[in-house]
Short mmCIF file of C-alpha atoms in Angstrom, two decimals:
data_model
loop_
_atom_site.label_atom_id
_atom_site.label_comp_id
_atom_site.label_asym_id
_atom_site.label_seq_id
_atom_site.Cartn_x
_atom_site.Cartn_y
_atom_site.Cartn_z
CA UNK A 1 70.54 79.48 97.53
CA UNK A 2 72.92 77.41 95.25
CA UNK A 3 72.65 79.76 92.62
CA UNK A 4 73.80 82.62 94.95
CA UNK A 5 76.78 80.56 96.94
CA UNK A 6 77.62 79.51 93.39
CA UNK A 7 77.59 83.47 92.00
CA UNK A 8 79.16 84.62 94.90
CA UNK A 9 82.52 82.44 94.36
CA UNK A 10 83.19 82.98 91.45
CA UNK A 11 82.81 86.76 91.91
CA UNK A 12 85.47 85.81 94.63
CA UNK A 13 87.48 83.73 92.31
CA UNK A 14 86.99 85.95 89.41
CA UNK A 15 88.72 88.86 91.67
CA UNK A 16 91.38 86.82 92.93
CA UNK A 17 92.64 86.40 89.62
CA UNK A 18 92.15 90.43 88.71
CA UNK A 19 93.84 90.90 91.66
CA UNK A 20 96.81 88.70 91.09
CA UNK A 21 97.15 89.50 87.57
CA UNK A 22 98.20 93.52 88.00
CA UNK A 23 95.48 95.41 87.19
CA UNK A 24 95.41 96.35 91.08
CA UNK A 25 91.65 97.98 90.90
CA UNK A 26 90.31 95.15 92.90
CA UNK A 27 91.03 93.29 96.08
CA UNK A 28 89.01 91.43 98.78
CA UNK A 29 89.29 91.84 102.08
CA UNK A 30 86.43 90.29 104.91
CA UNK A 31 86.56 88.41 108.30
CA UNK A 32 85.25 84.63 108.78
CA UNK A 33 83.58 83.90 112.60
CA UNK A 34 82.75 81.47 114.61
CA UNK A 35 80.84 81.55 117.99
CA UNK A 36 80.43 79.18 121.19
CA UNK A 37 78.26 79.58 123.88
CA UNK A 38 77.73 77.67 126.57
CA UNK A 39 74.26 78.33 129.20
CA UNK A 40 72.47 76.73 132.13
CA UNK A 41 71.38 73.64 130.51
CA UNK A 42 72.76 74.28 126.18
CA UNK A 43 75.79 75.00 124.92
CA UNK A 44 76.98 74.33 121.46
CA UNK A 45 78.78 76.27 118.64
CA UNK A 46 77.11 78.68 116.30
CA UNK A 47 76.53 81.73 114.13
CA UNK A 48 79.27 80.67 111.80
CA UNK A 49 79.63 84.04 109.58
CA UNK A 50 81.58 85.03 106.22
CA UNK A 51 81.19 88.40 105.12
CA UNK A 52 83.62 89.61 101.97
CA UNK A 53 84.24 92.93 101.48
CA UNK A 54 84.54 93.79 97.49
CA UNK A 55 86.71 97.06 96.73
CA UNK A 56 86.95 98.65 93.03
CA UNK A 57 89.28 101.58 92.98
CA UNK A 58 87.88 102.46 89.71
CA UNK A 59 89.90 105.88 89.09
CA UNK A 60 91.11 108.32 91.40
CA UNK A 61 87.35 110.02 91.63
CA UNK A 62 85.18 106.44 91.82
CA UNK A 63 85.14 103.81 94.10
CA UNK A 64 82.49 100.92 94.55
CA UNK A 65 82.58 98.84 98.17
CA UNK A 66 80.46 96.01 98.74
CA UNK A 67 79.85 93.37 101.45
CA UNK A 68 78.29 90.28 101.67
CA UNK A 69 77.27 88.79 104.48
CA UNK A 70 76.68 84.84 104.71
CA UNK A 71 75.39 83.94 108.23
CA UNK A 72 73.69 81.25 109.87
CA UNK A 73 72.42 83.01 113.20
CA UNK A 74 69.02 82.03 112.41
CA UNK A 75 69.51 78.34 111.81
CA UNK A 76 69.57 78.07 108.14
CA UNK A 77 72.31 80.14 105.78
CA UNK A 78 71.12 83.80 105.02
CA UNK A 79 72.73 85.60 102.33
CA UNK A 80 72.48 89.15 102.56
CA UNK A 81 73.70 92.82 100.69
CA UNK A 82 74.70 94.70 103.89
CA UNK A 83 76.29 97.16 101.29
CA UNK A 84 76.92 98.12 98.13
CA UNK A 85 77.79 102.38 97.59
CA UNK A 86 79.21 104.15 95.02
CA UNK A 87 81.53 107.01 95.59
CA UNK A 88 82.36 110.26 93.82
CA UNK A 89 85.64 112.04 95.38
CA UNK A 90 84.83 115.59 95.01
CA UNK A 91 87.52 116.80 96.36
CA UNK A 92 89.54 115.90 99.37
CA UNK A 93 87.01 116.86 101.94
CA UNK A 94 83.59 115.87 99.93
CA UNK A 95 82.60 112.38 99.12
CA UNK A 96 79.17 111.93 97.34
CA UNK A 97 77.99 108.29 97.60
CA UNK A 98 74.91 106.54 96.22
CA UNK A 99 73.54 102.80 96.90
CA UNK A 100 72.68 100.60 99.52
CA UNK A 101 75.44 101.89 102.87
CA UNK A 102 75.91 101.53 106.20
CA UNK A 103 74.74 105.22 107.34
CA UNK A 104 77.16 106.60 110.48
CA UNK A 105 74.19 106.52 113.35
CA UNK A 106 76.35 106.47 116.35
CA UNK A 107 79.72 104.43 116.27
CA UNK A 108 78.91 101.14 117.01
CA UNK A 109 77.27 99.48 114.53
CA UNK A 110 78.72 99.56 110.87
CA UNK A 111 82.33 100.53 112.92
CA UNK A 112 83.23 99.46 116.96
CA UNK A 113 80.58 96.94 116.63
CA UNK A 114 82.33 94.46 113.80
CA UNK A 115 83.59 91.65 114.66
CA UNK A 116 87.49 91.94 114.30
CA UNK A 117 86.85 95.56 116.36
CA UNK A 118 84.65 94.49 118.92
CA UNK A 119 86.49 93.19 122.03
CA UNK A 120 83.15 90.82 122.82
CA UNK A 121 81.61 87.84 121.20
CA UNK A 122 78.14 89.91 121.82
CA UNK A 123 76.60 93.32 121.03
CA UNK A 124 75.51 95.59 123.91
CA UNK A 125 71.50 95.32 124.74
CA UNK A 126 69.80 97.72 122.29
CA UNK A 127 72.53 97.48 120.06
CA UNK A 128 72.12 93.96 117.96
CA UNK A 129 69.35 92.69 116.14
CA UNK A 130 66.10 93.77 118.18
CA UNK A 131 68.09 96.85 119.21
CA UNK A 132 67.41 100.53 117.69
CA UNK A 133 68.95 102.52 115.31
CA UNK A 134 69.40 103.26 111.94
CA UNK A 135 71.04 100.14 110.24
CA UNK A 136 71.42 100.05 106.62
CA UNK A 137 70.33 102.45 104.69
CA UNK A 138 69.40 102.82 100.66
CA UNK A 139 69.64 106.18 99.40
CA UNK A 140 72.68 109.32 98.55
CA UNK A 141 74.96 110.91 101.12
CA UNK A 142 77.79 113.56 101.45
CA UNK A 143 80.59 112.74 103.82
CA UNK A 144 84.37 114.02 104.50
CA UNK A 145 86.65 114.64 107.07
CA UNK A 146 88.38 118.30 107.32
CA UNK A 147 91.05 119.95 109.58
CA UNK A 148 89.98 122.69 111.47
CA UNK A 149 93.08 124.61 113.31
CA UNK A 150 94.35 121.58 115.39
CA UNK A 151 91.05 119.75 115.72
CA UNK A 152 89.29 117.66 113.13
CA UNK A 153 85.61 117.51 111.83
CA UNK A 154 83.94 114.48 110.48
CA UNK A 155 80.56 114.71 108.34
CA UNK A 156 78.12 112.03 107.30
CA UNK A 157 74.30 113.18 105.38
CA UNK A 158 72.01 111.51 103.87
CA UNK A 159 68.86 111.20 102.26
CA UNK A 160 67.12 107.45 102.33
CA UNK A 161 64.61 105.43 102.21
CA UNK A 162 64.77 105.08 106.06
CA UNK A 163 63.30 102.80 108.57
CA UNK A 164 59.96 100.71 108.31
CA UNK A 165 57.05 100.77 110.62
CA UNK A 166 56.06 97.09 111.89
CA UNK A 167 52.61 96.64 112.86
CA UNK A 168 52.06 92.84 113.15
CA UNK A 169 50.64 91.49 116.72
CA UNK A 170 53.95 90.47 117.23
CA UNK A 171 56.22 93.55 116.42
CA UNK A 172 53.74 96.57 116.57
CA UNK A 173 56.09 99.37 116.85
CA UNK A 174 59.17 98.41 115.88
CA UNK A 175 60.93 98.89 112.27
CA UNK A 176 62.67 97.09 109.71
CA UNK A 177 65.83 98.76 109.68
CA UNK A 178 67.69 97.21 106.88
CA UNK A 179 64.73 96.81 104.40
CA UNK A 180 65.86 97.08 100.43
CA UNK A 181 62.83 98.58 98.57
CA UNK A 182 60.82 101.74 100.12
CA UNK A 183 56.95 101.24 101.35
CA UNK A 184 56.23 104.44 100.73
CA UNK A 185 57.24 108.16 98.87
CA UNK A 186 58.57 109.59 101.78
CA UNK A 187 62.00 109.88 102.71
CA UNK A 188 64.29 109.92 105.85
CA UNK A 189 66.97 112.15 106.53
CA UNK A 190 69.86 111.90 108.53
CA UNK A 191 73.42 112.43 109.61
CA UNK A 192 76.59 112.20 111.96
CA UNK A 193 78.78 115.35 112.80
CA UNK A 194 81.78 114.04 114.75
CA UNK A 195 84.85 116.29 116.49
CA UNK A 196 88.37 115.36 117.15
CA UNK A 197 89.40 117.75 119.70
CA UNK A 198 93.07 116.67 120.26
CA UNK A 199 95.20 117.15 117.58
CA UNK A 200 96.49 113.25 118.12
CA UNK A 201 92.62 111.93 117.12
CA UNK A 202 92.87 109.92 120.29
CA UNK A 203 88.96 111.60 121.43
CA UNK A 204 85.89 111.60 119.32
CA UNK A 205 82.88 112.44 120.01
CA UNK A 206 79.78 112.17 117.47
CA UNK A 207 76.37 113.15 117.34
CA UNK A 208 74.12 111.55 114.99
CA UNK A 209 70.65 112.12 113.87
CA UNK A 210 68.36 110.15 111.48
CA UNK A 211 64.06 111.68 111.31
CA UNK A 212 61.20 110.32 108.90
CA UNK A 213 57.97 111.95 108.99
CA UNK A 214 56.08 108.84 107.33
CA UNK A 215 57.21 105.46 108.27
CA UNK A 216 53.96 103.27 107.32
CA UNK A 217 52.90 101.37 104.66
CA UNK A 218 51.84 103.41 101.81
CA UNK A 219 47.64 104.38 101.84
CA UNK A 220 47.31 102.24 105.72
CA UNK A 221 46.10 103.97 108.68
CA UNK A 222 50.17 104.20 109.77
CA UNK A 223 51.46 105.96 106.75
CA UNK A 224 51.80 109.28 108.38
CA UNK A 225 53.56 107.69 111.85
CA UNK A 226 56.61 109.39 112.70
CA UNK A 227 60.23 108.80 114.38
CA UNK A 228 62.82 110.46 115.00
CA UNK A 229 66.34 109.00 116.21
CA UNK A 230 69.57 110.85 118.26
CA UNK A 231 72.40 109.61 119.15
CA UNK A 232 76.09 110.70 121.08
CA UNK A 233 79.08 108.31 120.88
CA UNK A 234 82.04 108.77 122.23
CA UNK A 235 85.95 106.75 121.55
CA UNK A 236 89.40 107.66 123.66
CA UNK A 237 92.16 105.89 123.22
CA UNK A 238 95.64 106.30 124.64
CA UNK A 239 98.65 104.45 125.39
CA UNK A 240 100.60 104.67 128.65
CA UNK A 241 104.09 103.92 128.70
CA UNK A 242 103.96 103.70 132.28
CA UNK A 243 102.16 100.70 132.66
CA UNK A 244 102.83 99.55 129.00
CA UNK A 245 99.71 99.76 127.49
CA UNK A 246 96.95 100.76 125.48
CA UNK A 247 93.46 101.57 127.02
CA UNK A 248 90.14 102.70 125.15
CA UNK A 249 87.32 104.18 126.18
CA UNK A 250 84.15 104.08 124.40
CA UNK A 251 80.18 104.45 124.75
CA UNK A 252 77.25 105.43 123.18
CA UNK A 253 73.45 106.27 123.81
CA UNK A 254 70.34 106.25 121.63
CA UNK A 255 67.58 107.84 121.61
CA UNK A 256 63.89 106.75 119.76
CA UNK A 257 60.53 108.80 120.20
CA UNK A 258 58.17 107.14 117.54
CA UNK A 259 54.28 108.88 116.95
CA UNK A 260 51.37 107.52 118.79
CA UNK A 261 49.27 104.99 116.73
CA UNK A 262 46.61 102.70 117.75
CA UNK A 263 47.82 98.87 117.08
CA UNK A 264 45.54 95.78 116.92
CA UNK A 265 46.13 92.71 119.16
CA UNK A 266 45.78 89.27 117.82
CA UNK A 267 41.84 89.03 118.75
CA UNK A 268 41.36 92.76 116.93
CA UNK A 269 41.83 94.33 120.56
CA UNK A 270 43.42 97.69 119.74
CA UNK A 271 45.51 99.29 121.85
CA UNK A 272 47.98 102.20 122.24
CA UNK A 273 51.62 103.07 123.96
CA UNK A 274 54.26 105.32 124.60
CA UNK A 275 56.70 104.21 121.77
CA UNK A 276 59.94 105.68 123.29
CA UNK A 277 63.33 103.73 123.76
CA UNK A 278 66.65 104.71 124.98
CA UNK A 279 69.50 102.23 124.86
CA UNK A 280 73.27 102.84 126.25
CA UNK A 281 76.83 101.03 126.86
CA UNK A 282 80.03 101.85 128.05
CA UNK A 283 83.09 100.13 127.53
CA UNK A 284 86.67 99.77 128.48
CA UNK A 285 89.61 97.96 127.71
CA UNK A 286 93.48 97.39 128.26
CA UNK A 287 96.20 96.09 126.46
CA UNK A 288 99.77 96.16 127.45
CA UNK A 289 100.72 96.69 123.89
CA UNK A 290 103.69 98.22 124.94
CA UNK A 291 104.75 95.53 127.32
CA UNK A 292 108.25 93.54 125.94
CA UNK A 293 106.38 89.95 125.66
CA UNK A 294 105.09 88.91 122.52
CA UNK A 295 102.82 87.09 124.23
CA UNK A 296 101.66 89.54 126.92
CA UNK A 297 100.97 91.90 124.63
CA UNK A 298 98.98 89.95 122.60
CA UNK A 299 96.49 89.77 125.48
CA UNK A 300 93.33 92.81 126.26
CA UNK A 301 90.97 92.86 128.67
CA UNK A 302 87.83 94.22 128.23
CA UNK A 303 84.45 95.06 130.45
CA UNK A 304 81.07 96.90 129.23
CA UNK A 305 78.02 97.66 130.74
CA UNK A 306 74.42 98.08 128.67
CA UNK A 307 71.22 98.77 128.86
CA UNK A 308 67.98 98.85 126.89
CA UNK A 309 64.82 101.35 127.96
CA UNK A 310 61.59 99.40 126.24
CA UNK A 311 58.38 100.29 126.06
CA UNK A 312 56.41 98.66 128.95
CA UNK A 313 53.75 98.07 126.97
CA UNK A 314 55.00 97.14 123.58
CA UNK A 315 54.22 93.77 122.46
CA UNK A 316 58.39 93.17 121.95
CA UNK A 317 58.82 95.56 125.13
CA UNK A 318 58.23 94.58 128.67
CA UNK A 319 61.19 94.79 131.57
CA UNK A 320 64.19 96.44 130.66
CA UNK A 321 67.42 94.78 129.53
CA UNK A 322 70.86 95.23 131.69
CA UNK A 323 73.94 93.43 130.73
CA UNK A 324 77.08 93.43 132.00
CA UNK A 325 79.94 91.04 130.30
CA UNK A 326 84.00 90.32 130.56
CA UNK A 327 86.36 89.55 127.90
CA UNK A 328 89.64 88.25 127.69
CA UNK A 329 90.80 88.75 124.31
CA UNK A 330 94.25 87.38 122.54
CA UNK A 331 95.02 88.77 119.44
CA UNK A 332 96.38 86.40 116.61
CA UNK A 333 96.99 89.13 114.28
CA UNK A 334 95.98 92.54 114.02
CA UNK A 335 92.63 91.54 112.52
CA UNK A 336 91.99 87.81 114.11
CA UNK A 337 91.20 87.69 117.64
CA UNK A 338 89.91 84.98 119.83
CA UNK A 339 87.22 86.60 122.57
CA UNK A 340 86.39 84.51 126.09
CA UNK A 341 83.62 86.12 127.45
CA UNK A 342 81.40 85.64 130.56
CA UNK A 343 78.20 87.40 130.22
CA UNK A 344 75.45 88.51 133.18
CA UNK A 345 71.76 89.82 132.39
CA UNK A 346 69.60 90.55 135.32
CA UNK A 347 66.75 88.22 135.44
CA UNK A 348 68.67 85.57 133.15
CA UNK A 349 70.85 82.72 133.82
CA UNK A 350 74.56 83.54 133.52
CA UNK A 351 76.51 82.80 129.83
CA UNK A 352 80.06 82.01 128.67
CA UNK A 353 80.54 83.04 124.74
CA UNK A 354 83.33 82.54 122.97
CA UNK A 355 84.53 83.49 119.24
CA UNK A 356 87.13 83.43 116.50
CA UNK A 357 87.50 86.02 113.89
CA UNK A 358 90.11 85.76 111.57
CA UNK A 359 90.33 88.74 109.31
CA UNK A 360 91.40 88.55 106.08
CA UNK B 1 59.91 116.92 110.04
CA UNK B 2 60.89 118.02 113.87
CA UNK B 3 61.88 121.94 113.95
CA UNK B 4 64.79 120.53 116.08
CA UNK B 5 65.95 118.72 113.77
CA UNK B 6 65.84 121.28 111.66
CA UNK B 7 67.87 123.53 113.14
CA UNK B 8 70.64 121.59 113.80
CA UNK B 9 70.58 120.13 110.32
CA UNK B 10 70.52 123.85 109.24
CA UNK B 11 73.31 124.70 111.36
CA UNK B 12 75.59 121.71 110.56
CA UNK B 13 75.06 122.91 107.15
CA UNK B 14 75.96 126.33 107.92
CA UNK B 15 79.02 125.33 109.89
CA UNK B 16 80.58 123.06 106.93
CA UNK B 17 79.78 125.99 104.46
CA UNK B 18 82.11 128.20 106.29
CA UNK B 19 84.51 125.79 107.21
CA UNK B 20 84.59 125.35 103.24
CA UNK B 21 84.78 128.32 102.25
CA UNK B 22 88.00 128.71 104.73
CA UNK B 23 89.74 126.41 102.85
CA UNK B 24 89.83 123.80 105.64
CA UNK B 25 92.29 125.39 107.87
CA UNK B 26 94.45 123.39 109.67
CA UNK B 27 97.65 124.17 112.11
CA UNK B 28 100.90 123.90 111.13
CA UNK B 29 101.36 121.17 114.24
CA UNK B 30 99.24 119.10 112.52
CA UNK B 31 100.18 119.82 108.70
CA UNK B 32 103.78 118.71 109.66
CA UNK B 33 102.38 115.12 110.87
CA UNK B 34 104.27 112.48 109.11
CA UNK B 35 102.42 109.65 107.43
CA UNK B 36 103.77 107.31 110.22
CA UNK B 37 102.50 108.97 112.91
CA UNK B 38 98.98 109.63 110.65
CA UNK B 39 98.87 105.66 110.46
CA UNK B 40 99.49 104.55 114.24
CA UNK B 41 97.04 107.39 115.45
CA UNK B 42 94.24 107.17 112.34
CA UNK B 43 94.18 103.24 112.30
CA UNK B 44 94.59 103.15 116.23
CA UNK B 45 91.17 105.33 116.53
CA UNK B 46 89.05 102.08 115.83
CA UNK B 47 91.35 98.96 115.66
CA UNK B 48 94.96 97.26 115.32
CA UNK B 49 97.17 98.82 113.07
CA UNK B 50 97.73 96.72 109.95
CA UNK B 51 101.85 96.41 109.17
CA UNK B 52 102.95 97.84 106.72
CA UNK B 53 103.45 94.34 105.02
CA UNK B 54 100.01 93.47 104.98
CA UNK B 55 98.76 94.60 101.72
CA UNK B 56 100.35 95.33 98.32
CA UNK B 57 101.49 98.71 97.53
CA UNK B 58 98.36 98.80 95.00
CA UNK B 59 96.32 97.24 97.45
CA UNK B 60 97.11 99.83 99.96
CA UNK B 61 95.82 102.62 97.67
CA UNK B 62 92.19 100.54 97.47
CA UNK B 63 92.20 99.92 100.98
CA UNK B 64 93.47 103.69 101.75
CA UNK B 65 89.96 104.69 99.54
CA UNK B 66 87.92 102.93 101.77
CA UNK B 67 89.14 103.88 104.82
CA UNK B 68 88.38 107.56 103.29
CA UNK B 69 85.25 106.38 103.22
CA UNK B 70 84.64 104.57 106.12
CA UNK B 71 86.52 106.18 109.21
CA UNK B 72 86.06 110.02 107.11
CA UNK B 73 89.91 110.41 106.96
CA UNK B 74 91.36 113.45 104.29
CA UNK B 75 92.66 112.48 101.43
CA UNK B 76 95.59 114.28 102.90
CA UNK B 77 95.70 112.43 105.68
CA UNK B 78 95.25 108.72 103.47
CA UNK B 79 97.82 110.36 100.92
CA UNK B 80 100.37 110.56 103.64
CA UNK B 81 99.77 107.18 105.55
CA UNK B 82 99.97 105.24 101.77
CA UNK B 83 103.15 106.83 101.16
CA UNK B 84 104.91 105.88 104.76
CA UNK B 85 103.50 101.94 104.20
CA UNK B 86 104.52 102.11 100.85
CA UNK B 87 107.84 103.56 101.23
CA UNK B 88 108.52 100.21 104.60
CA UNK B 89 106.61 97.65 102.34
CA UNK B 90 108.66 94.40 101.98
CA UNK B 91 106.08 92.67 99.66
#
């Protein structure tokens, strides 16, 4: 762990100084985070995150972007490669990339969902860790953006290693989503198409896809399990001089239909079930971004609803998950926000969260 | 694989070809965008608007790529949004 902290800076370091000394290839950009929340009975601070993002403008065809991600969610620090992807610009509406990426499976996570975007210390249910969907992927892609009359398209593909089946007691069912090495020599294949039907890009709406015919362990008994993923986002935003300010708009829903397969309890009991989720929010916000005060318009409010469709009988499944939270955000600087939020899931006690992301 | 999926993978593909092929056609509405009105409603789609005084004009450029990348923006639309923060940078 020393050896990678130690690595890590001075990568940092060593870019600083590439940075600052006018070769202009490199720069660093990132948010730091900090979290507080506060239950029936424990409170205390945690999930204190770092996560640099390394950019090489190599030429005017090849650029490299990497993050790193240093958390401590989990009670001890975690380093980890959430991305590292090469890119070709073919031209100006065709980018080839190749490496480890964040794939475009709905909006939220890898875009809406970071930290100096999202207007709440949480994720929606489904939508975190535990949640479903595509993640990271390792593998090649072809994405762009093109004009189409007054509208706008938006393309992501990809070919991947894809998700992993879990079949321990404990997680039967579910996938590793951000694994880095394959399990077997199949592949997944996926993709987001997204329209701009305005010709002020204040609507999107995206449909994304992601299927793997083989998601098991190579030569096991689940090699030839299946899944296939959909997903529809939607983001409208819009500013109202009337009432001097911004609002957004945004929501998604995911879909997940995995094959049958016959799983083994801990005492060897084996047992099957219908391996479908679904998992939805909506969101929306205001900020008087137009208002005169400084201060004022420094302020948003934000409210979301979610909800997460297990499997009754999965081992990880049981009761569904509904969540409905509040923010009061105050913006710092365009990028560094502190978040207040109160946060209500049926069947649970009743949370206050609170976080500060500086950007950088 | 699902034959849904096929299909629509098949037809996204098909789409994209002829869009392509087209030459990307866009109206003149949005050809005459300036770069200033490219930035506050690009940026705006997913967060705050960074100043123009925020980066380095060479920085700008890197972090123009990866927003290319990232939020799928044109490299006509990037090309014009680096030029209008460029042309109000202070730094």
């Amino acid at each position: 762990m020393k050896q990678k902290m130690f690595l890590l800076l001075c990568l940092f370091i060593s870019g600083t100084v590439i940075a600052q000394s006018g070769q202009n290839k490199f720069t660093v950009l990132g948010d730091a985070e900090a979290k507080y929340t506060a239950t029936k009975g424990e409170s205390g601070f945690g999930e204190i995150n770092f996560k640099p993002i390394f950019l090489w403008k190599i030429s005017d065809k090849l650029f490299v972007e990497s993050e790193i991600e240093i958390e401590t969610g989990d009670g001890s620090v975690d380093v980890g490669l959430e991305y590292a992807n090469m890119c070709y610009m073919v031209n100006p509406y065709l980018i080839l990339h190749a490496g480890r990426f964040l794939p475009k499976f709905g909006a939220y996570r890898g875009r809406m969902g970071e930290a100096f975007i999202n207007k709440f210390a949480d994720d929606p249910a489904g939508f975190g860790d535990g949640g479903i969907g595509a993640m990271n992927e390792t593998g090649v892609g072809a994405l762009g953006g093109m004009p189409v009359g007054n509208m706008k398209l938006n393309y992501d593909f990809y070919i991947s290693n894809g998700p992993q089946l879990l079949t321990d007691p404990e997680n039967a069912g579910q996938f590793e989503y951000e694994a880095y090495t394959t399990n077997n020599k199949y592949s997944a294949v996926g993709g987001r198409i997204g329209i701009l039907p305005f010709a002020n890009s204040s609507l999107e709406i995206g449909y994304s896809f992601q299927n793997k015919s083989k998601t098991g362990d190579a030569e096991t008994p689940y090699q030839n399990v299946g899944v296939n993923m959909e997903a529809v986002d939607l983001n409208y935003f819009h500013n109202i001089p009337a009432i001097a300010s911004t609002i957004r708009v945004t929501g998604e829903f995911k879909y997940q239909k995995v094959d049958s397969a016959t799983y083994y309890k801990d005492d060897q009991t084996p047992y099957s079930f219908k391996n479908v989720s679904t998992a939805y929010y909506a969101s929306a916000s205001i900020r008087p971004s137009l208002a005169d005060s400084k201060i004022l318009r420094n302020f948003e409010l934000a409210g979301r609803y979610s909800f997460f469709n297990r499997p009754a009988e999965a081992p990880w499944g049981g009761s569904n998950v509904q969540q409905a939270e509040a923010a009061i955000d105050y913006w710092l600087h365009w990028n560094s926000v502190i978040k207040l939020c109160y946060f209500n899931q049926r069947g649970s006690n009743a949370a206050f969260s609170a976080q500060i992301v500086f950007g950088f | 694989m699902k034959k849904s999926i096929i299909i629509i993978f098949t037809s996204l593909l098909v789409v994209f070809s002829v869009i392509l092929m087209n030459g990307c056609y866009e109206s003149k509405k949005v050809a005459d965008k300036s770069g200033a009105q490219l930035w506050a409603e690009n940026c705006n789609r997913c967060h705050n608007a960074p100043a123009p005084g925020e980066f380095n004009n060479a920085n700008w450029d890197i972090v123009g790529t990866h927003m290319q990348v990232r939020a799928n923006f044109t490299k006509t639309e990037v090309d014009k949004v680096i030029t209008f923060l460029k042309s109000t940078n202070t730094n």
